[in-house]
Short mmCIF file of C-alpha atoms and ligand atoms in Angstrom, two decimals:
data_model
loop_
_atom_site.label_atom_id
_atom_site.label_comp_id
_atom_site.label_asym_id
_atom_site.label_seq_id
_atom_site.Cartn_x
_atom_site.Cartn_y
_atom_site.Cartn_z
CA UNK A 1 -39.60 -0.74 -14.01
CA UNK A 2 -36.72 1.05 -12.30
CA UNK A 3 -36.09 4.62 -13.41
CA UNK A 4 -32.81 5.23 -15.22
CA UNK A 5 -30.92 8.18 -13.76
CA UNK A 6 -27.96 10.06 -15.24
CA UNK A 7 -24.75 9.80 -13.22
CA UNK A 8 -21.34 11.39 -13.56
CA UNK A 9 -18.89 8.51 -14.09
CA UNK A 10 -15.63 10.37 -14.85
CA UNK A 11 -14.02 13.79 -14.57
CA UNK A 12 -11.17 15.49 -16.44
CA UNK A 13 -9.60 18.91 -16.33
CA UNK A 14 -7.01 21.28 -17.71
CA UNK A 15 -5.69 24.68 -16.70
CA UNK A 16 -2.97 26.58 -18.59
CA UNK A 17 0.48 26.72 -17.04
CA UNK A 18 0.84 30.51 -16.99
CA UNK A 19 -0.07 31.96 -13.58
CA UNK A 20 -1.24 35.58 -13.32
CA UNK A 21 -0.91 36.50 -9.65
CA UNK A 22 -2.38 39.45 -7.76
CA UNK A 23 1.16 40.74 -7.37
CA UNK A 24 1.63 40.89 -11.14
CA UNK A 25 -1.79 42.54 -11.59
CA UNK A 26 -0.58 45.25 -9.19
CA UNK A 27 1.95 46.21 -11.87
CA UNK A 28 -0.70 46.31 -14.61
CA UNK A 29 -3.61 48.26 -13.04
CA UNK A 30 -4.28 50.34 -9.93
CA UNK A 31 -5.10 47.51 -7.53
CA UNK A 32 -3.54 45.53 -4.71
CA UNK A 33 -3.41 41.98 -3.40
CA UNK A 34 -5.26 42.91 -0.20
CA UNK A 35 -8.24 44.46 -2.06
CA UNK A 36 -8.55 41.53 -4.46
CA UNK A 37 -8.22 38.92 -1.72
CA UNK A 38 -10.73 40.47 0.69
CA UNK A 39 -13.29 41.44 -1.98
CA UNK A 40 -13.13 38.28 -4.09
CA UNK A 41 -11.01 35.54 -2.48
CA UNK A 42 -8.84 35.32 -5.63
CA UNK A 43 -5.06 35.01 -5.36
CA UNK A 44 -4.13 33.95 -8.87
CA UNK A 45 -5.63 32.82 -12.16
CA UNK A 46 -4.38 30.87 -15.21
CA UNK A 47 -4.01 32.43 -18.65
CA UNK A 48 -3.75 30.54 -21.95
CA UNK A 49 -0.70 31.94 -23.73
CA UNK A 50 -0.30 29.41 -26.57
CA UNK A 51 -0.46 31.15 -29.94
CA UNK A 52 -3.57 30.64 -32.07
CA UNK A 53 -5.12 28.52 -29.31
CA UNK A 54 -8.73 29.14 -28.34
CA UNK A 55 -11.20 27.54 -25.96
CA UNK A 56 -11.10 24.24 -27.87
CA UNK A 57 -7.42 23.82 -26.99
CA UNK A 58 -8.29 23.51 -23.30
CA UNK A 59 -11.54 21.61 -23.92
CA UNK A 60 -9.66 18.94 -25.90
CA UNK A 61 -7.07 18.51 -23.14
CA UNK A 62 -9.77 18.18 -20.46
CA UNK A 63 -11.68 15.65 -22.59
CA UNK A 64 -8.53 13.60 -23.31
CA UNK A 65 -7.70 13.55 -19.60
CA UNK A 66 -11.20 12.21 -18.87
CA UNK A 67 -11.09 9.54 -21.58
CA UNK A 68 -7.76 8.30 -20.37
CA UNK A 69 -8.99 8.11 -16.74
CA UNK A 70 -12.29 6.40 -17.66
CA UNK A 71 -10.50 4.00 -20.02
CA UNK A 72 -12.97 4.26 -22.89
CA UNK A 73 -12.57 5.02 -26.59
CA UNK A 74 -13.77 8.40 -27.87
CA UNK A 75 -15.74 6.54 -30.53
CA UNK A 76 -18.11 5.29 -27.78
CA UNK A 77 -19.33 8.82 -27.04
CA UNK A 78 -22.81 9.71 -28.34
CA UNK A 79 -22.92 13.43 -27.73
CA UNK A 80 -20.35 16.16 -26.98
CA UNK A 81 -21.64 19.35 -25.41
CA UNK A 82 -19.27 22.29 -24.99
CA UNK A 83 -20.56 24.81 -22.47
CA UNK A 84 -18.78 28.08 -23.19
CA UNK A 85 -19.16 31.84 -23.36
CA UNK A 86 -16.01 32.13 -25.48
CA UNK A 87 -16.35 29.78 -28.48
CA UNK A 88 -13.36 29.52 -30.82
CA UNK A 89 -15.34 31.47 -33.45
CA UNK A 90 -18.76 33.14 -33.47
CA UNK A 91 -20.15 30.71 -36.05
CA UNK A 92 -18.39 27.34 -36.45
CA UNK A 93 -19.36 25.07 -33.54
CA UNK A 94 -16.53 24.62 -31.05
CA UNK A 95 -18.07 21.35 -29.86
CA UNK A 96 -18.02 19.87 -33.39
CA UNK A 97 -14.31 20.67 -33.66
CA UNK A 98 -13.54 19.25 -30.21
CA UNK A 99 -15.48 16.06 -30.97
CA UNK A 100 -13.50 15.51 -34.18
CA UNK A 101 -10.15 16.29 -32.57
CA UNK A 102 -10.65 13.79 -29.73
CA UNK A 103 -11.91 11.12 -32.14
CA UNK A 104 -15.58 11.10 -31.10
CA UNK A 105 -16.45 10.03 -34.63
CA UNK A 106 -19.91 8.67 -33.73
CA UNK A 107 -21.06 11.70 -31.78
CA UNK A 108 -23.11 14.77 -32.57
CA UNK A 109 -22.00 17.97 -30.88
CA UNK A 110 -23.10 21.49 -30.10
CA UNK A 111 -22.25 24.49 -27.93
CA UNK A 112 -24.35 25.82 -25.09
CA UNK A 113 -24.05 29.45 -24.03
CA UNK A 114 -25.59 30.62 -20.78
CA UNK A 115 -22.70 32.71 -19.43
CA UNK A 116 -21.56 31.48 -15.99
CA UNK A 117 -24.48 29.03 -15.82
CA UNK A 118 -23.48 27.28 -19.07
CA UNK A 119 -22.12 24.17 -17.37
CA UNK A 120 -25.03 23.90 -14.92
CA UNK A 121 -27.52 24.07 -17.80
CA UNK A 122 -25.31 21.62 -19.71
CA UNK A 123 -25.57 19.09 -16.88
CA UNK A 124 -29.35 19.34 -17.14
CA UNK A 125 -29.26 18.85 -20.93
CA UNK A 126 -26.93 15.87 -20.66
CA UNK A 127 -28.98 14.21 -17.95
CA UNK A 128 -32.20 14.63 -19.95
CA UNK A 129 -30.66 12.90 -22.99
CA UNK A 130 -29.50 10.00 -20.80
CA UNK A 131 -32.82 9.71 -18.92
CA UNK A 132 -34.68 9.60 -22.25
CA UNK A 133 -32.82 6.37 -23.00
CA UNK A 134 -31.65 7.61 -26.41
CA UNK A 135 -27.97 8.10 -25.54
CA UNK A 136 -25.57 6.26 -23.23
CA UNK A 137 -22.42 8.36 -23.07
CA UNK A 138 -22.63 12.15 -22.97
CA UNK A 139 -19.51 14.25 -22.58
CA UNK A 140 -20.09 17.72 -21.10
CA UNK A 141 -17.14 20.09 -21.24
CA UNK A 142 -17.10 23.50 -19.57
CA UNK A 143 -14.36 25.65 -21.07
CA UNK A 144 -13.62 29.34 -21.34
CA UNK A 145 -10.74 31.48 -22.48
CA UNK A 146 -11.90 34.55 -20.57
CA UNK A 147 -8.60 36.32 -21.24
CA UNK A 148 -9.76 36.71 -24.87
CA UNK A 149 -12.61 39.05 -23.86
CA UNK A 150 -11.09 40.90 -20.90
CA UNK A 151 -9.62 44.40 -20.98
CA UNK A 152 -6.39 44.20 -18.99
CA UNK A 153 -6.50 47.94 -18.33
CA UNK A 154 -9.91 47.65 -16.58
CA UNK A 155 -9.28 46.84 -12.91
CA UNK A 156 -12.93 46.05 -12.23
CA UNK A 157 -12.93 42.99 -14.50
CA UNK A 158 -9.33 41.89 -15.15
CA UNK A 159 -8.77 40.81 -11.56
CA UNK A 160 -11.70 38.40 -11.60
CA UNK A 161 -11.47 36.10 -14.59
CA UNK A 162 -9.20 33.23 -15.65
CA UNK A 163 -8.94 30.50 -18.29
CA UNK A 164 -9.58 26.78 -17.87
CA UNK A 165 -11.59 23.70 -18.80
CA UNK A 166 -13.23 20.76 -17.07
CA UNK A 167 -15.14 17.76 -18.39
CA UNK A 168 -17.56 15.19 -17.03
CA UNK A 169 -19.07 12.04 -18.53
CA UNK A 170 -22.75 11.25 -17.92
CA UNK A 171 -23.90 7.63 -18.16
CA UNK A 172 -27.10 5.75 -17.24
CA UNK A 173 -27.35 4.51 -13.65
CA UNK A 174 -29.71 1.89 -12.27
CA UNK A 175 -28.91 2.44 -8.57
CA UNK A 176 -30.70 5.78 -8.33
CA UNK A 177 -27.43 7.76 -8.30
CA UNK A 178 -26.71 10.87 -10.38
CA UNK A 179 -28.94 13.86 -11.05
CA UNK A 180 -31.94 13.92 -8.70
CA UNK A 181 -33.49 17.35 -9.18
CA UNK A 182 -32.87 20.73 -10.80
CA UNK A 183 -34.21 24.26 -10.57
CA UNK A 184 -33.09 26.47 -13.47
CA UNK A 185 -34.00 30.13 -13.92
CA UNK A 186 -33.28 33.16 -16.12
CA UNK A 187 -34.22 36.84 -16.28
CA UNK A 188 -33.35 39.19 -19.16
CA UNK A 189 -33.13 42.12 -16.76
CA UNK A 190 -29.51 41.06 -16.29
CA UNK A 191 -28.39 42.05 -19.79
CA UNK A 192 -27.72 45.66 -18.79
CA UNK A 193 -25.40 44.67 -15.93
CA UNK A 194 -23.11 42.08 -17.52
CA UNK A 195 -22.44 42.07 -21.25
CA UNK A 196 -20.21 42.57 -24.27
CA UNK A 197 -21.80 45.36 -26.28
CA UNK A 198 -20.31 44.74 -29.72
CA UNK A 199 -19.61 41.85 -32.06
CA UNK A 200 -23.16 40.53 -32.05
CA UNK A 201 -26.12 41.28 -34.32
CA UNK A 202 -27.09 44.53 -32.60
CA UNK A 203 -23.69 46.13 -32.93
CA UNK A 204 -21.40 44.32 -35.38
CA UNK A 205 -17.66 44.88 -35.20
CA UNK A 206 -16.37 48.13 -36.65
CA UNK A 207 -13.36 50.39 -36.25
CA UNK A 208 -15.48 52.41 -33.86
CA UNK A 209 -16.40 49.46 -31.61
CA UNK A 210 -12.78 48.40 -31.38
CA UNK A 211 -11.67 51.93 -30.54
CA UNK A 212 -14.39 52.16 -27.86
CA UNK A 213 -13.30 48.82 -26.32
CA UNK A 214 -16.81 47.44 -26.82
CA UNK A 215 -15.59 43.90 -27.46
CA UNK A 216 -14.59 43.45 -23.83
CA UNK A 217 -16.70 42.33 -20.88
CA UNK A 218 -18.54 45.12 -19.12
CA UNK A 219 -19.82 44.38 -15.62
CA UNK A 220 -21.68 46.50 -13.09
CA UNK A 221 -20.19 44.43 -10.31
CA UNK A 222 -22.22 45.80 -7.42
CA UNK A 223 -25.57 45.12 -9.11
CA UNK A 224 -24.55 41.65 -10.29
CA UNK A 225 -23.29 40.91 -6.80
CA UNK A 226 -26.66 41.74 -5.23
CA UNK A 227 -28.61 39.54 -7.66
CA UNK A 228 -26.05 36.74 -7.36
CA UNK A 229 -26.03 36.62 -3.57
CA UNK A 230 -29.80 36.43 -3.17
CA UNK A 231 -30.55 34.18 -6.13
CA UNK A 232 -27.78 31.62 -5.62
CA UNK A 233 -28.68 31.28 -1.94
CA UNK A 234 -32.43 31.10 -2.73
CA UNK A 235 -32.17 28.28 -5.28
CA UNK A 236 -29.77 26.28 -3.12
CA UNK A 237 -32.10 26.53 -0.12
CA UNK A 238 -35.10 25.74 -2.33
CA UNK A 239 -33.64 22.56 -3.80
CA UNK A 240 -32.74 21.31 -0.31
CA UNK A 241 -36.24 22.00 0.97
CA UNK A 242 -37.93 20.46 -2.06
CA UNK A 243 -35.94 17.24 -1.56
CA UNK A 244 -36.32 17.19 2.24
CA UNK A 245 -32.56 17.56 2.71
CA UNK A 246 -31.28 18.93 6.01
CA UNK A 247 -27.79 20.40 6.25
CA UNK A 248 -26.59 17.04 7.61
CA UNK A 249 -27.85 15.26 4.48
CA UNK A 250 -25.73 17.45 2.21
CA UNK A 251 -22.07 16.38 1.95
CA UNK A 252 -20.94 19.08 -0.49
CA UNK A 253 -21.85 22.42 -2.02
CA UNK A 254 -20.29 22.92 -5.47
CA UNK A 255 -20.85 26.62 -6.15
CA UNK A 256 -19.90 28.71 -9.17
CA UNK A 257 -16.62 30.44 -8.33
CA UNK A 258 -17.37 34.12 -8.96
CA UNK A 259 -16.69 35.64 -5.57
CA UNK A 260 -15.89 34.01 -2.22
CA UNK A 261 -18.38 36.33 -0.52
CA UNK A 262 -21.21 35.01 -2.73
CA UNK A 263 -20.13 31.42 -2.01
CA UNK A 264 -20.00 32.07 1.76
CA UNK A 265 -23.47 33.66 1.72
CA UNK A 266 -24.88 30.63 -0.11
CA UNK A 267 -23.25 28.17 2.30
CA UNK A 268 -24.52 30.16 5.30
CA UNK A 269 -28.06 30.14 3.99
CA UNK A 270 -27.85 26.35 3.60
CA UNK A 271 -26.36 26.03 7.10
CA UNK A 272 -23.25 24.28 5.73
CA UNK A 273 -19.85 24.30 7.44
CA UNK A 274 -16.88 25.59 5.41
CA UNK A 275 -15.42 22.05 5.14
CA UNK A 276 -18.37 21.05 2.96
CA UNK A 277 -17.85 23.84 0.43
CA UNK A 278 -15.80 23.00 -2.67
CA UNK A 279 -13.58 25.99 -3.40
CA UNK A 280 -10.69 26.78 -5.75
CA UNK A 281 -11.41 30.41 -6.61
CA UNK A 282 -8.11 31.42 -4.95
CA UNK A 283 -6.19 29.42 -7.59
CA UNK A 284 -8.18 29.95 -10.79
CA UNK A 285 -10.44 33.02 -10.33
CA UNK A 286 -13.71 32.92 -12.24
CA UNK A 287 -13.31 30.57 -15.22
CA UNK A 288 -17.01 31.00 -16.18
CA UNK A 289 -18.16 27.66 -17.69
CA UNK A 290 -15.22 25.74 -16.21
CA UNK A 291 -15.73 26.50 -12.50
CA UNK A 292 -18.04 23.57 -11.64
CA UNK A 293 -16.16 20.79 -13.48
CA UNK A 294 -12.83 22.12 -12.20
CA UNK A 295 -14.18 21.80 -8.65
CA UNK A 296 -15.01 18.15 -9.31
CA UNK A 297 -11.58 17.70 -10.90
CA UNK A 298 -9.79 19.13 -7.84
CA UNK A 299 -11.94 17.37 -5.22
CA UNK A 300 -12.63 14.08 -7.03
CA UNK A 301 -10.65 11.94 -4.54
CA UNK A 302 -12.69 13.25 -1.58
CA UNK A 303 -16.08 12.57 -3.17
CA UNK A 304 -17.65 9.28 -2.09
CA UNK A 305 -20.31 7.13 -3.75
CA UNK A 306 -23.73 8.24 -2.51
CA UNK A 307 -22.61 11.73 -1.41
CA UNK A 308 -25.27 14.39 -1.90
CA UNK A 309 -23.90 17.39 -3.81
CA UNK A 310 -25.73 20.66 -4.43
CA UNK A 311 -24.46 22.57 -7.47
CA UNK A 312 -25.34 26.25 -7.76
CA UNK A 313 -24.48 28.92 -10.32
CA UNK A 314 -25.33 32.49 -11.25
CA UNK A 315 -24.28 34.40 -14.35
CA UNK A 316 -24.90 36.88 -17.12
CA UNK A 317 -28.30 37.05 -18.72
CA UNK A 318 -29.19 36.67 -15.88
CA UNK A 319 -29.07 32.87 -15.71
CA UNK A 320 -28.96 30.83 -12.53
CA UNK A 321 -30.04 27.65 -10.83
CA UNK A 322 -29.22 24.65 -8.68
CA UNK A 323 -28.84 20.93 -9.24
CA UNK A 324 -29.03 18.13 -6.67
CA UNK A 325 -26.82 15.17 -7.64
CA UNK A 326 -25.81 11.94 -5.91
CA UNK A 327 -22.15 11.10 -6.58
CA UNK A 328 -21.79 7.69 -8.24
CA UNK A 329 -18.27 6.36 -7.61
CA UNK A 330 -15.23 6.21 -5.34
CA UNK A 331 -11.92 7.06 -6.99
O1 UT7 B 1 -19.75 35.08 -12.64
C1 UT7 B 1 -20.70 35.92 -13.19
C2 UT7 B 1 -21.39 36.75 -12.18
N1 UT7 B 1 -20.49 37.73 -11.64
C3 UT7 B 1 -20.42 37.93 -10.32
O2 UT7 B 1 -21.05 37.22 -9.57
C4 UT7 B 1 -19.59 39.09 -9.83
C5 UT7 B 1 -20.35 39.88 -8.80
N2 UT7 B 1 -19.64 41.07 -8.35
C6 UT7 B 1 -18.53 41.03 -7.57
O3 UT7 B 1 -18.00 39.98 -7.33
C7 UT7 B 1 -18.04 42.33 -6.97
O4 UT7 B 1 -19.00 43.33 -7.18
C8 UT7 B 1 -16.67 42.81 -7.53
C9 UT7 B 1 -15.57 41.88 -7.05
C10 UT7 B 1 -16.72 42.85 -9.04
C11 UT7 B 1 -16.37 44.20 -6.98
O5 UT7 B 1 -16.41 44.20 -5.57
P1 UT7 B 1 -17.28 45.28 -4.77
O6 UT7 B 1 -17.06 45.03 -3.35
O7 UT7 B 1 -18.70 45.20 -5.28
O8 UT7 B 1 -16.59 46.62 -5.18
P2 UT7 B 1 -17.22 47.92 -5.87
O9 UT7 B 1 -17.43 47.69 -7.32
O10 UT7 B 1 -18.37 48.39 -5.05
O11 UT7 B 1 -16.04 48.95 -5.68
C12 UT7 B 1 -15.65 49.42 -4.37
C13 UT7 B 1 -14.46 50.36 -4.53
C14 UT7 B 1 -14.67 51.42 -5.60
O12 UT7 B 1 -14.03 52.60 -5.16
P3 UT7 B 1 -14.89 53.80 -4.51
O13 UT7 B 1 -15.86 54.19 -5.58
O14 UT7 B 1 -15.55 53.21 -3.30
O15 UT7 B 1 -13.85 54.81 -4.21
C15 UT7 B 1 -13.94 50.88 -6.80
O16 UT7 B 1 -13.52 51.88 -7.67
O17 UT7 B 1 -13.32 49.61 -4.96
C16 UT7 B 1 -12.78 50.18 -6.15
N3 UT7 B 1 -12.24 49.10 -6.98
C17 UT7 B 1 -11.00 48.62 -6.83
N4 UT7 B 1 -10.00 48.94 -6.00
C18 UT7 B 1 -8.86 48.23 -6.10
C19 UT7 B 1 -12.86 48.42 -7.97
N5 UT7 B 1 -12.03 47.49 -8.47
C20 UT7 B 1 -10.88 47.60 -7.79
C21 UT7 B 1 -9.65 46.91 -7.84
N6 UT7 B 1 -8.68 47.26 -6.98
N7 UT7 B 1 -9.43 45.90 -8.72
#
């Protein structure tokens, strides 16, 4: 019997209208366009300004865009996974709310949190459900409102992050297309280098934690950078080797958009030319869980049925990994 694989059959996306450029950041903190561009590759990022709107606002828009493009009813969806590091609320599931709002009345839903690797891990989860044969339509949304956890007086973090959402639909495939292999890793050593100290069970919110700005992202950028460069390159090279892929067999690298220098190092290690590297960090910055689906959203028209894509991510925790996927359609 032929093995059922899990293929991406549709993509949707949403970024807020408000653009925060390097030039504007120059007026907010002690930084400059040249430093940001050469150190990160970022030129501008989007910020969600709508009042009382959280991550779900963007996730819903990305999902609705996907449903409209794929031409299916939300009621056909079996499972909605929202990959996010910034849920609407600490307790009520963002995914459950999103599923109800889009009309996925027959679906179950939950959130997945693995910092910048949330979407990569989510792809693995979705594919496993499809491969098991139990579910036929799995919606994976990567969405983050990073502006809700960033201190806009801290120049080491506020220049990096942006808001956005992307969505993909996984469905069974009988032609051998879709997810081929994955290599997922984590290491708790990372917790000291990239974290939000307060608001969790170790240090609940208090007047003190607010005063000390402990609800914002703290990052030891240099240390994270070192781990990210070596690990993202290692797993990308490993998954190529394990699947006997040469650089000519790989049509695209879809890397997490944290820093252009990390992306370049990964592409170099794989021997890939710049034209094969999906990149939009200059427009959106690091949108955490949304980087990978937003790449697919921006490049969808260039992706061809049968193309070999290597996804790679690295994030807080630490969490990281790579996925080898064969693209399943021409758009
Ligand atoms: O997505 C999750 C995983 N996260 C990552 O992968 C991020 C990894 N880290 C990075 O991308 C980089 O480390 C950063 C972009 C965060 C920082 O770049 P860097 O080249 O590692 O800079 P640095 O932290 O070593 O700082 C170099 C200098 C310092 O000044 P001194 O001490 O050399 O005088 C900083 O104070 O640059 C200074 N600096 C800035 N200058 C202008 C730090 N931030 C800024 C800034 N503008 N925004």
